[in-house]
Amino acid sequence: MAREISAGAVLARRERGGAPLYLLLHYAAGHWDFPKGGIESGEDERAAAAREIREETGIAAVDFRAGFQETVRYSYIWGSLAVNKTVTFLLAETDQAEVTLSGEHQAFAWLPFAEALERLTHDKSKAVLEKARKALG
């Protein structure tokens, strides 16, 4: 069984000091999730998450919240290959609302907590969002 190690982020922004909005991406495979991707040689989780946010959304100005790190594990099938995947999610904030999607995604949405929780496809991502909301206060 193959292994895949990735990093990503729950990315939040506030409009005029209001409640946070969370960025979700609609992946070509059909699910909604946070920006994430494989950790490349020489990167730690933070560097990989920042790169993935930049590549997938065009957002370069992010501030990571110290102390937030959630790891999820799951398996999936890619063709005939079974893959065990580990994703470490960090929490980041940005002031940038404009998103430029990569070719990996069909759509994006900045959503308030309840709508983001409903839109997320996977239960493990929903649990990460709930923890991120608590960390943001």
PDB file of N, CA and C in Angstrom, residues 31-123:
ATOM      1  N   HIS A  31     -15.534  16.472  -4.404  1.00  0.00           N
ATOM      2  CA  HIS A  31     -15.691  16.806  -2.988  1.00  0.00           C
ATOM      3  C   HIS A  31     -15.282  18.253  -2.705  1.00  0.00           C
ATOM      4  N   TRP A  32     -15.770  18.761  -1.566  1.00  0.00           N
ATOM      5  CA  TRP A  32     -15.402  20.081  -1.067  1.00  0.00           C
ATOM      6  C   TRP A  32     -14.471  19.895   0.118  1.00  0.00           C
ATOM      7  N   ASP A  33     -13.358  20.633   0.119  1.00  0.00           N
ATOM      8  CA  ASP A  33     -12.387  20.504   1.201  1.00  0.00           C
ATOM      9  C   ASP A  33     -11.537  21.762   1.250  1.00  0.00           C
ATOM     10  N   PHE A  34     -10.572  21.747   2.155  1.00  0.00           N
ATOM     11  CA  PHE A  34      -9.638  22.852   2.331  1.00  0.00           C
ATOM     12  C   PHE A  34      -8.491  22.731   1.330  1.00  0.00           C
ATOM     13  N   PRO A  35      -7.748  23.828   1.091  1.00  0.00           N
ATOM     14  CA  PRO A  35      -6.546  23.727   0.258  1.00  0.00           C
ATOM     15  C   PRO A  35      -5.542  22.773   0.911  1.00  0.00           C
ATOM     16  N   LYS A  36      -4.996  21.867   0.108  1.00  0.00           N
ATOM     17  CA  LYS A  36      -4.011  20.913   0.633  1.00  0.00           C
ATOM     18  C   LYS A  36      -3.284  20.249  -0.519  1.00  0.00           C
ATOM     19  N   GLY A  37      -2.152  19.645  -0.187  1.00  0.00           N
ATOM     20  CA  GLY A  37      -1.392  18.910  -1.197  1.00  0.00           C
ATOM     21  C   GLY A  37      -0.148  18.300  -0.603  1.00  0.00           C
ATOM     22  N   GLY A  38       0.556  17.564  -1.418  1.00  0.00           N
ATOM     23  CA  GLY A  38       1.732  16.819  -0.984  1.00  0.00           C
ATOM     24  C   GLY A  38       2.852  17.708  -0.470  1.00  0.00           C
ATOM     25  N   ILE A  39       3.538  17.205   0.548  1.00  0.00           N
ATOM     26  CA  ILE A  39       4.718  17.889   1.078  1.00  0.00           C
ATOM     27  C   ILE A  39       5.902  17.527   0.195  1.00  0.00           C
ATOM     28  N   GLU A  40       6.571  18.541  -0.324  1.00  0.00           N
ATOM     29  CA  GLU A  40       7.709  18.323  -1.213  1.00  0.00           C
ATOM     30  C   GLU A  40       9.005  18.249  -0.415  1.00  0.00           C
ATOM     31  N   SER A  41      10.025  17.706  -1.042  1.00  0.00           N
ATOM     32  CA  SER A  41      11.332  17.550  -0.414  1.00  0.00           C
ATOM     33  C   SER A  41      11.821  18.897   0.139  1.00  0.00           C
ATOM     34  N   GLY A  42      12.255  18.891   1.391  1.00  0.00           N
ATOM     35  CA  GLY A  42      12.775  20.089   2.028  1.00  0.00           C
ATOM     36  C   GLY A  42      11.723  20.968   2.682  1.00  0.00           C
ATOM     37  N   GLU A  43      10.445  20.610   2.555  1.00  0.00           N
ATOM     38  CA  GLU A  43       9.380  21.411   3.152  1.00  0.00           C
ATOM     39  C   GLU A  43       8.931  20.828   4.484  1.00  0.00           C
ATOM     40  N   ASP A  44       8.497  21.709   5.387  1.00  0.00           N
ATOM     41  CA  ASP A  44       7.768  21.264   6.568  1.00  0.00           C
ATOM     42  C   ASP A  44       6.288  21.527   6.285  1.00  0.00           C
ATOM     43  N   GLU A  45       5.439  21.224   7.252  1.00  0.00           N
ATOM     44  CA  GLU A  45       3.996  21.362   7.032  1.00  0.00           C
ATOM     45  C   GLU A  45       3.606  22.806   6.700  1.00  0.00           C
ATOM     46  N   ARG A  46       4.187  23.756   7.396  1.00  0.00           N
ATOM     47  CA  ARG A  46       3.834  25.160   7.168  1.00  0.00           C
ATOM     48  C   ARG A  46       4.234  25.610   5.765  1.00  0.00           C
ATOM     49  N   ALA A  47       5.436  25.281   5.343  1.00  0.00           N
ATOM     50  CA  ALA A  47       5.885  25.668   4.001  1.00  0.00           C
ATOM     51  C   ALA A  47       5.021  25.008   2.933  1.00  0.00           C
ATOM     52  N   ALA A  48       4.687  23.741   3.128  1.00  0.00           N
ATOM     53  CA  ALA A  48       3.843  23.044   2.153  1.00  0.00           C
ATOM     54  C   ALA A  48       2.443  23.642   2.114  1.00  0.00           C
ATOM     55  N   ALA A  49       1.868  23.928   3.278  1.00  0.00           N
ATOM     56  CA  ALA A  49       0.525  24.516   3.322  1.00  0.00           C
ATOM     57  C   ALA A  49       0.512  25.883   2.647  1.00  0.00           C
ATOM     58  N   ALA A  50       1.520  26.710   2.903  1.00  0.00           N
ATOM     59  CA  ALA A  50       1.593  28.037   2.279  1.00  0.00           C
ATOM     60  C   ALA A  50       1.721  27.913   0.765  1.00  0.00           C
ATOM     61  N   ARG A  51       2.554  26.988   0.311  1.00  0.00           N
ATOM     62  CA  ARG A  51       2.720  26.780  -1.129  1.00  0.00           C
ATOM     63  C   ARG A  51       1.417  26.294  -1.764  1.00  0.00           C
ATOM     64  N   GLU A  52       0.765  25.330  -1.121  1.00  0.00           N
ATOM     65  CA  GLU A  52      -0.485  24.805  -1.669  1.00  0.00           C
ATOM     66  C   GLU A  52      -1.571  25.876  -1.722  1.00  0.00           C
ATOM     67  N   ILE A  53      -1.673  26.702  -0.690  1.00  0.00           N
ATOM     68  CA  ILE A  53      -2.644  27.802  -0.718  1.00  0.00           C
ATOM     69  C   ILE A  53      -2.350  28.720  -1.897  1.00  0.00           C
ATOM     70  N   ARG A  54      -1.087  29.080  -2.059  1.00  0.00           N
ATOM     71  CA  ARG A  54      -0.690  29.983  -3.150  1.00  0.00           C
ATOM     72  C   ARG A  54      -0.982  29.347  -4.521  1.00  0.00           C
ATOM     73  N   GLU A  55      -0.587  28.072  -4.702  1.00  0.00           N
ATOM     74  CA  GLU A  55      -0.782  27.414  -5.992  1.00  0.00           C
ATOM     75  C   GLU A  55      -2.260  27.184  -6.311  1.00  0.00           C
ATOM     76  N   GLU A  56      -3.043  26.816  -5.316  1.00  0.00           N
ATOM     77  CA  GLU A  56      -4.433  26.438  -5.560  1.00  0.00           C
ATOM     78  C   GLU A  56      -5.397  27.610  -5.557  1.00  0.00           C
ATOM     79  N   THR A  57      -5.011  28.730  -4.905  1.00  0.00           N
ATOM     80  CA  THR A  57      -5.952  29.852  -4.759  1.00  0.00           C
ATOM     81  C   THR A  57      -5.385  31.197  -5.198  1.00  0.00           C
ATOM     82  N   GLY A  58      -4.084  31.297  -5.376  1.00  0.00           N
ATOM     83  CA  GLY A  58      -3.463  32.574  -5.690  1.00  0.00           C
ATOM     84  C   GLY A  58      -3.262  33.466  -4.479  1.00  0.00           C
ATOM     85  N   ILE A  59      -3.623  32.984  -3.295  1.00  0.00           N
ATOM     86  CA  ILE A  59      -3.481  33.782  -2.070  1.00  0.00           C
ATOM     87  C   ILE A  59      -2.087  33.547  -1.481  1.00  0.00           C
ATOM     88  N   ALA A  60      -1.305  34.620  -1.408  1.00  0.00           N
ATOM     89  CA  ALA A  60       0.064  34.503  -0.911  1.00  0.00           C
ATOM     90  C   ALA A  60       0.233  35.059   0.499  1.00  0.00           C
ATOM     91  N   ALA A  61      -0.617  35.992   0.885  1.00  0.00           N
ATOM     92  CA  ALA A  61      -0.487  36.644   2.190  1.00  0.00           C
ATOM     93  C   ALA A  61      -1.349  35.915   3.218  1.00  0.00           C
ATOM     94  N   VAL A  62      -0.721  35.015   3.969  1.00  0.00           N
ATOM     95  CA  VAL A  62      -1.430  34.281   5.017  1.00  0.00           C
ATOM     96  C   VAL A  62      -0.635  34.357   6.316  1.00  0.00           C
ATOM     97  N   ASP A  63      -1.351  34.392   7.419  1.00  0.00           N
ATOM     98  CA  ASP A  63      -0.746  34.364   8.747  1.00  0.00           C
ATOM     99  C   ASP A  63      -1.211  33.079   9.426  1.00  0.00           C
ATOM    100  N   PHE A  64      -0.251  32.236   9.777  1.00  0.00           N
ATOM    101  CA  PHE A  64      -0.586  30.984  10.435  1.00  0.00           C
ATOM    102  C   PHE A  64      -0.781  31.212  11.925  1.00  0.00           C
ATOM    103  N   ARG A  65      -1.781  30.577  12.492  1.00  0.00           N
ATOM    104  CA  ARG A  65      -2.062  30.627  13.925  1.00  0.00           C
ATOM    105  C   ARG A  65      -1.186  29.614  14.642  1.00  0.00           C
ATOM    106  N   ALA A  66      -0.361  30.074  15.548  1.00  0.00           N
ATOM    107  CA  ALA A  66       0.508  29.187  16.319  1.00  0.00           C
ATOM    108  C   ALA A  66      -0.336  28.239  17.161  1.00  0.00           C
ATOM    109  N   GLY A  67       0.119  27.018  17.280  1.00  0.00           N
ATOM    110  CA  GLY A  67      -0.506  26.059  18.175  1.00  0.00           C
ATOM    111  C   GLY A  67      -1.634  25.241  17.589  1.00  0.00           C
ATOM    112  N   PHE A  68      -2.058  25.537  16.364  1.00  0.00           N
ATOM    113  CA  PHE A  68      -3.140  24.744  15.763  1.00  0.00           C
ATOM    114  C   PHE A  68      -2.542  23.779  14.751  1.00  0.00           C
ATOM    115  N   GLN A  69      -2.754  22.503  14.991  1.00  0.00           N
ATOM    116  CA  GLN A  69      -2.302  21.468  14.062  1.00  0.00           C
ATOM    117  C   GLN A  69      -3.193  20.250  14.264  1.00  0.00           C
ATOM    118  N   GLU A  70      -3.913  19.874  13.234  1.00  0.00           N
ATOM    119  CA  GLU A  70      -4.791  18.708  13.277  1.00  0.00           C
ATOM    120  C   GLU A  70      -4.399  17.754  12.161  1.00  0.00           C
ATOM    121  N   THR A  71      -4.252  16.488  12.498  1.00  0.00           N
ATOM    122  CA  THR A  71      -3.867  15.476  11.524  1.00  0.00           C
ATOM    123  C   THR A  71      -5.014  14.504  11.307  1.00  0.00           C
ATOM    124  N   VAL A  72      -5.308  14.253  10.035  1.00  0.00           N
ATOM    125  CA  VAL A  72      -6.325  13.267   9.677  1.00  0.00           C
ATOM    126  C   VAL A  72      -5.683  12.189   8.818  1.00  0.00           C
ATOM    127  N   ARG A  73      -6.210  10.991   8.948  1.00  0.00           N
ATOM    128  CA  ARG A  73      -5.713   9.856   8.165  1.00  0.00           C
ATOM    129  C   ARG A  73      -6.892   9.166   7.501  1.00  0.00           C
ATOM    130  N   TYR A  74      -6.681   8.764   6.262  1.00  0.00           N
ATOM    131  CA  TYR A  74      -7.713   8.019   5.548  1.00  0.00           C
ATOM    132  C   TYR A  74      -7.057   7.243   4.411  1.00  0.00           C
ATOM    133  N   SER A  75      -7.822   6.352   3.829  1.00  0.00           N
ATOM    134  CA  SER A  75      -7.358   5.552   2.700  1.00  0.00           C
ATOM    135  C   SER A  75      -8.271   5.801   1.517  1.00  0.00           C
ATOM    136  N   TYR A  76      -7.694   5.685   0.327  1.00  0.00           N
ATOM    137  CA  TYR A  76      -8.485   5.798  -0.890  1.00  0.00           C
ATOM    138  C   TYR A  76      -7.846   4.935  -1.972  1.00  0.00           C
ATOM    139  N   ILE A  77      -8.583   4.727  -3.037  1.00  0.00           N
ATOM    140  CA  ILE A  77      -8.099   3.929  -4.166  1.00  0.00           C
ATOM    141  C   ILE A  77      -7.843   4.873  -5.336  1.00  0.00           C
ATOM    142  N   TRP A  78      -6.651   4.786  -5.901  1.00  0.00           N
ATOM    143  CA  TRP A  78      -6.267   5.558  -7.081  1.00  0.00           C
ATOM    144  C   TRP A  78      -5.980   4.552  -8.182  1.00  0.00           C
ATOM    145  N   GLY A  79      -6.918   4.391  -9.098  1.00  0.00           N
ATOM    146  CA  GLY A  79      -6.780   3.340 -10.110  1.00  0.00           C
ATOM    147  C   GLY A  79      -6.847   1.990  -9.417  1.00  0.00           C
ATOM    148  N   SER A  80      -5.764   1.236  -9.502  1.00  0.00           N
ATOM    149  CA  SER A  80      -5.704  -0.052  -8.810  1.00  0.00           C
ATOM    150  C   SER A  80      -4.835   0.005  -7.560  1.00  0.00           C
ATOM    151  N   LEU A  81      -4.404   1.199  -7.180  1.00  0.00           N
ATOM    152  CA  LEU A  81      -3.489   1.369  -6.058  1.00  0.00           C
ATOM    153  C   LEU A  81      -4.228   1.856  -4.815  1.00  0.00           C
ATOM    154  N   ALA A  82      -4.036   1.158  -3.716  1.00  0.00           N
ATOM    155  CA  ALA A  82      -4.574   1.609  -2.429  1.00  0.00           C
ATOM    156  C   ALA A  82      -3.569   2.574  -1.804  1.00  0.00           C
ATOM    157  N   VAL A  83      -4.074   3.701  -1.295  1.00  0.00           N
ATOM    158  CA  VAL A  83      -3.202   4.744  -0.738  1.00  0.00           C
ATOM    159  C   VAL A  83      -3.647   5.068   0.678  1.00  0.00           C
ATOM    160  N   ASN A  84      -2.697   5.057   1.608  1.00  0.00           N
ATOM    161  CA  ASN A  84      -2.918   5.564   2.966  1.00  0.00           C
ATOM    162  C   ASN A  84      -2.429   7.001   2.982  1.00  0.00           C
ATOM    163  N   LYS A  85      -3.314   7.925   3.298  1.00  0.00           N
ATOM    164  CA  LYS A  85      -2.967   9.346   3.254  1.00  0.00           C
ATOM    165  C   LYS A  85      -3.033   9.944   4.643  1.00  0.00           C
ATOM    166  N   THR A  86      -2.050  10.789   4.950  1.00  0.00           N
ATOM    167  CA  THR A  86      -2.005  11.573   6.181  1.00  0.00           C
ATOM    168  C   THR A  86      -1.946  13.041   5.784  1.00  0.00           C
ATOM    169  N   VAL A  87      -2.876  13.836   6.322  1.00  0.00           N
ATOM    170  CA  VAL A  87      -2.897  15.264   6.033  1.00  0.00           C
ATOM    171  C   VAL A  87      -2.834  16.029   7.353  1.00  0.00           C
ATOM    172  N   THR A  88      -1.883  16.936   7.454  1.00  0.00           N
ATOM    173  CA  THR A  88      -1.774  17.827   8.602  1.00  0.00           C
ATOM    174  C   THR A  88      -2.353  19.178   8.207  1.00  0.00           C
ATOM    175  N   PHE A  89      -3.382  19.598   8.937  1.00  0.00           N
ATOM    176  CA  PHE A  89      -4.014  20.887   8.678  1.00  0.00           C
ATOM    177  C   PHE A  89      -3.557  21.906   9.711  1.00  0.00           C
ATOM    178  N   LEU A  90      -3.197  23.086   9.223  1.00  0.00           N
ATOM    179  CA  LEU A  90      -2.870  24.231  10.058  1.00  0.00           C
ATOM    180  C   LEU A  90      -4.026  25.218   9.937  1.00  0.00           C
ATOM    181  N   LEU A  91      -3.985  26.261  10.712  1.00  0.00           N
ATOM    182  CA  LEU A  91      -4.996  27.316  10.668  1.00  0.00           C
ATOM    183  C   LEU A  91      -4.312  28.593  10.230  1.00  0.00           C
ATOM    184  N   ALA A  92      -4.874  29.230   9.206  1.00  0.00           N
ATOM    185  CA  ALA A  92      -4.293  30.469   8.683  1.00  0.00           C
ATOM    186  C   ALA A  92      -5.390  31.484   8.433  1.00  0.00           C
ATOM    187  N   GLU A  93      -4.990  32.752   8.498  1.00  0.00           N
ATOM    188  CA  GLU A  93      -5.906  33.844   8.204  1.00  0.00           C
ATOM    189  C   GLU A  93      -5.319  34.706   7.095  1.00  0.00           C
ATOM    190  N   THR A  94      -6.213  35.332   6.343  1.00  0.00           N
ATOM    191  CA  THR A  94      -5.804  36.227   5.271  1.00  0.00           C
ATOM    192  C   THR A  94      -6.787  37.383   5.186  1.00  0.00           C
ATOM    193  N   ASP A  95      -6.353  38.473   4.558  1.00  0.00           N
ATOM    194  CA  ASP A  95      -7.236  39.598   4.267  1.00  0.00           C
ATOM    195  C   ASP A  95      -7.681  39.559   2.801  1.00  0.00           C
ATOM    196  N   GLN A  96      -7.111  38.653   2.032  1.00  0.00           N
ATOM    197  CA  GLN A  96      -7.368  38.595   0.592  1.00  0.00           C
ATOM    198  C   GLN A  96      -8.628  37.790   0.291  1.00  0.00           C
ATOM    199  N   ALA A  97      -9.596  38.425  -0.357  1.00  0.00           N
ATOM    200  CA  ALA A  97     -10.846  37.755  -0.711  1.00  0.00           C
ATOM    201  C   ALA A  97     -10.796  37.142  -2.110  1.00  0.00           C
ATOM    202  N   GLU A  98      -9.991  37.748  -2.986  1.00  0.00           N
ATOM    203  CA  GLU A  98      -9.925  37.291  -4.374  1.00  0.00           C
ATOM    204  C   GLU A  98      -9.206  35.951  -4.462  1.00  0.00           C
ATOM    205  N   VAL A  99      -9.796  35.028  -5.198  1.00  0.00           N
ATOM    206  CA  VAL A  99      -9.236  33.693  -5.378  1.00  0.00           C
ATOM    207  C   VAL A  99      -9.034  33.442  -6.863  1.00  0.00           C
ATOM    208  N   THR A 100      -7.860  32.927  -7.215  1.00  0.00           N
ATOM    209  CA  THR A 100      -7.572  32.488  -8.571  1.00  0.00           C
ATOM    210  C   THR A 100      -7.334  30.984  -8.507  1.00  0.00           C
ATOM    211  N   LEU A 101      -8.317  30.217  -8.976  1.00  0.00           N
ATOM    212  CA  LEU A 101      -8.251  28.757  -8.849  1.00  0.00           C
ATOM    213  C   LEU A 101      -7.231  28.136  -9.790  1.00  0.00           C
ATOM    214  N   SER A 102      -6.615  27.067  -9.302  1.00  0.00           N
ATOM    215  CA  SER A 102      -5.761  26.245 -10.150  1.00  0.00           C
ATOM    216  C   SER A 102      -6.662  25.318 -10.969  1.00  0.00           C
ATOM    217  N   GLY A 103      -6.064  24.585 -11.889  1.00  0.00           N
ATOM    218  CA  GLY A 103      -6.809  23.638 -12.711  1.00  0.00           C
ATOM    219  C   GLY A 103      -7.331  22.440 -11.939  1.00  0.00           C
ATOM    220  N   GLU A 104      -6.909  22.293 -10.682  1.00  0.00           N
ATOM    221  CA  GLU A 104      -7.353  21.161  -9.860  1.00  0.00           C
ATOM    222  C   GLU A 104      -8.773  21.324  -9.348  1.00  0.00           C
ATOM    223  N   HIS A 105      -9.310  22.533  -9.432  1.00  0.00           N
ATOM    224  CA  HIS A 105     -10.576  22.823  -8.770  1.00  0.00           C
ATOM    225  C   HIS A 105     -11.615  23.371  -9.731  1.00  0.00           C
ATOM    226  N   GLN A 106     -12.891  23.126  -9.374  1.00  0.00           N
ATOM    227  CA  GLN A 106     -14.000  23.577 -10.203  1.00  0.00           C
ATOM    228  C   GLN A 106     -14.616  24.859  -9.679  1.00  0.00           C
ATOM    229  N   ALA A 107     -14.493  25.088  -8.379  1.00  0.00           N
ATOM    230  CA  ALA A 107     -15.130  26.256  -7.772  1.00  0.00           C
ATOM    231  C   ALA A 107     -14.529  26.493  -6.389  1.00  0.00           C
ATOM    232  N   PHE A 108     -14.893  27.633  -5.806  1.00  0.00           N
ATOM    233  CA  PHE A 108     -14.496  27.938  -4.433  1.00  0.00           C
ATOM    234  C   PHE A 108     -15.642  28.666  -3.772  1.00  0.00           C
ATOM    235  N   ALA A 109     -15.598  28.725  -2.451  1.00  0.00           N
ATOM    236  CA  ALA A 109     -16.594  29.495  -1.707  1.00  0.00           C
ATOM    237  C   ALA A 109     -16.001  29.949  -0.394  1.00  0.00           C
ATOM    238  N   TRP A 110     -16.226  31.224  -0.052  1.00  0.00           N
ATOM    239  CA  TRP A 110     -15.951  31.755   1.283  1.00  0.00           C
ATOM    240  C   TRP A 110     -17.268  31.651   2.035  1.00  0.00           C
ATOM    241  N   LEU A 111     -17.315  30.842   3.076  1.00  0.00           N
ATOM    242  CA  LEU A 111     -18.575  30.569   3.757  1.00  0.00           C
ATOM    243  C   LEU A 111     -18.484  30.791   5.258  1.00  0.00           C
ATOM    244  N   PRO A 112     -19.578  31.244   5.875  1.00  0.00           N
ATOM    245  CA  PRO A 112     -19.610  31.276   7.343  1.00  0.00           C
ATOM    246  C   PRO A 112     -19.602  29.843   7.871  1.00  0.00           C
ATOM    247  N   PHE A 113     -19.309  29.715   9.161  1.00  0.00           N
ATOM    248  CA  PHE A 113     -19.091  28.396   9.758  1.00  0.00           C
ATOM    249  C   PHE A 113     -20.183  27.377   9.429  1.00  0.00           C
ATOM    250  N   ALA A 114     -21.431  27.694   9.692  1.00  0.00           N
ATOM    251  CA  ALA A 114     -22.508  26.707   9.518  1.00  0.00           C
ATOM    252  C   ALA A 114     -22.607  26.233   8.070  1.00  0.00           C
ATOM    253  N   GLU A 115     -22.462  27.151   7.124  1.00  0.00           N
ATOM    254  CA  GLU A 115     -22.534  26.773   5.714  1.00  0.00           C
ATOM    255  C   GLU A 115     -21.307  25.971   5.298  1.00  0.00           C
ATOM    256  N   ALA A 116     -20.140  26.337   5.813  1.00  0.00           N
ATOM    257  CA  ALA A 116     -18.920  25.582   5.502  1.00  0.00           C
ATOM    258  C   ALA A 116     -19.021  24.162   6.053  1.00  0.00           C
ATOM    259  N   LEU A 117     -19.535  24.047   7.267  1.00  0.00           N
ATOM    260  CA  LEU A 117     -19.691  22.725   7.881  1.00  0.00           C
ATOM    261  C   LEU A 117     -20.621  21.857   7.038  1.00  0.00           C
ATOM    262  N   GLU A 118     -21.680  22.434   6.535  1.00  0.00           N
ATOM    263  CA  GLU A 118     -22.632  21.702   5.696  1.00  0.00           C
ATOM    264  C   GLU A 118     -22.016  21.320   4.344  1.00  0.00           C
ATOM    265  N   ARG A 119     -21.222  22.209   3.773  1.00  0.00           N
ATOM    266  CA  ARG A 119     -20.671  21.992   2.432  1.00  0.00           C
ATOM    267  C   ARG A 119     -19.521  20.995   2.414  1.00  0.00           C
ATOM    268  N   LEU A 120     -18.718  20.953   3.470  1.00  0.00           N
ATOM    269  CA  LEU A 120     -17.604  20.003   3.510  1.00  0.00           C
ATOM    270  C   LEU A 120     -18.121  18.587   3.287  1.00  0.00           C
ATOM    271  N   THR A 121     -17.392  17.826   2.505  1.00  0.00           N
ATOM    272  CA  THR A 121     -17.826  16.479   2.137  1.00  0.00           C
ATOM    273  C   THR A 121     -17.510  15.460   3.218  1.00  0.00           C
ATOM    274  N   HIS A 122     -16.322  15.546   3.791  1.00  0.00           N
ATOM    275  CA  HIS A 122     -15.833  14.486   4.686  1.00  0.00           C
ATOM    276  C   HIS A 122     -15.984  14.857   6.160  1.00  0.00           C
ATOM    277  N   ASP A 123     -16.401  13.894   6.958  1.00  0.00           N
ATOM    278  CA  ASP A 123     -16.590  14.108   8.394  1.00  0.00           C
ATOM    279  C   ASP A 123     -15.306  14.532   9.093  1.00  0.00           C
TER     280      ASP A 123
END
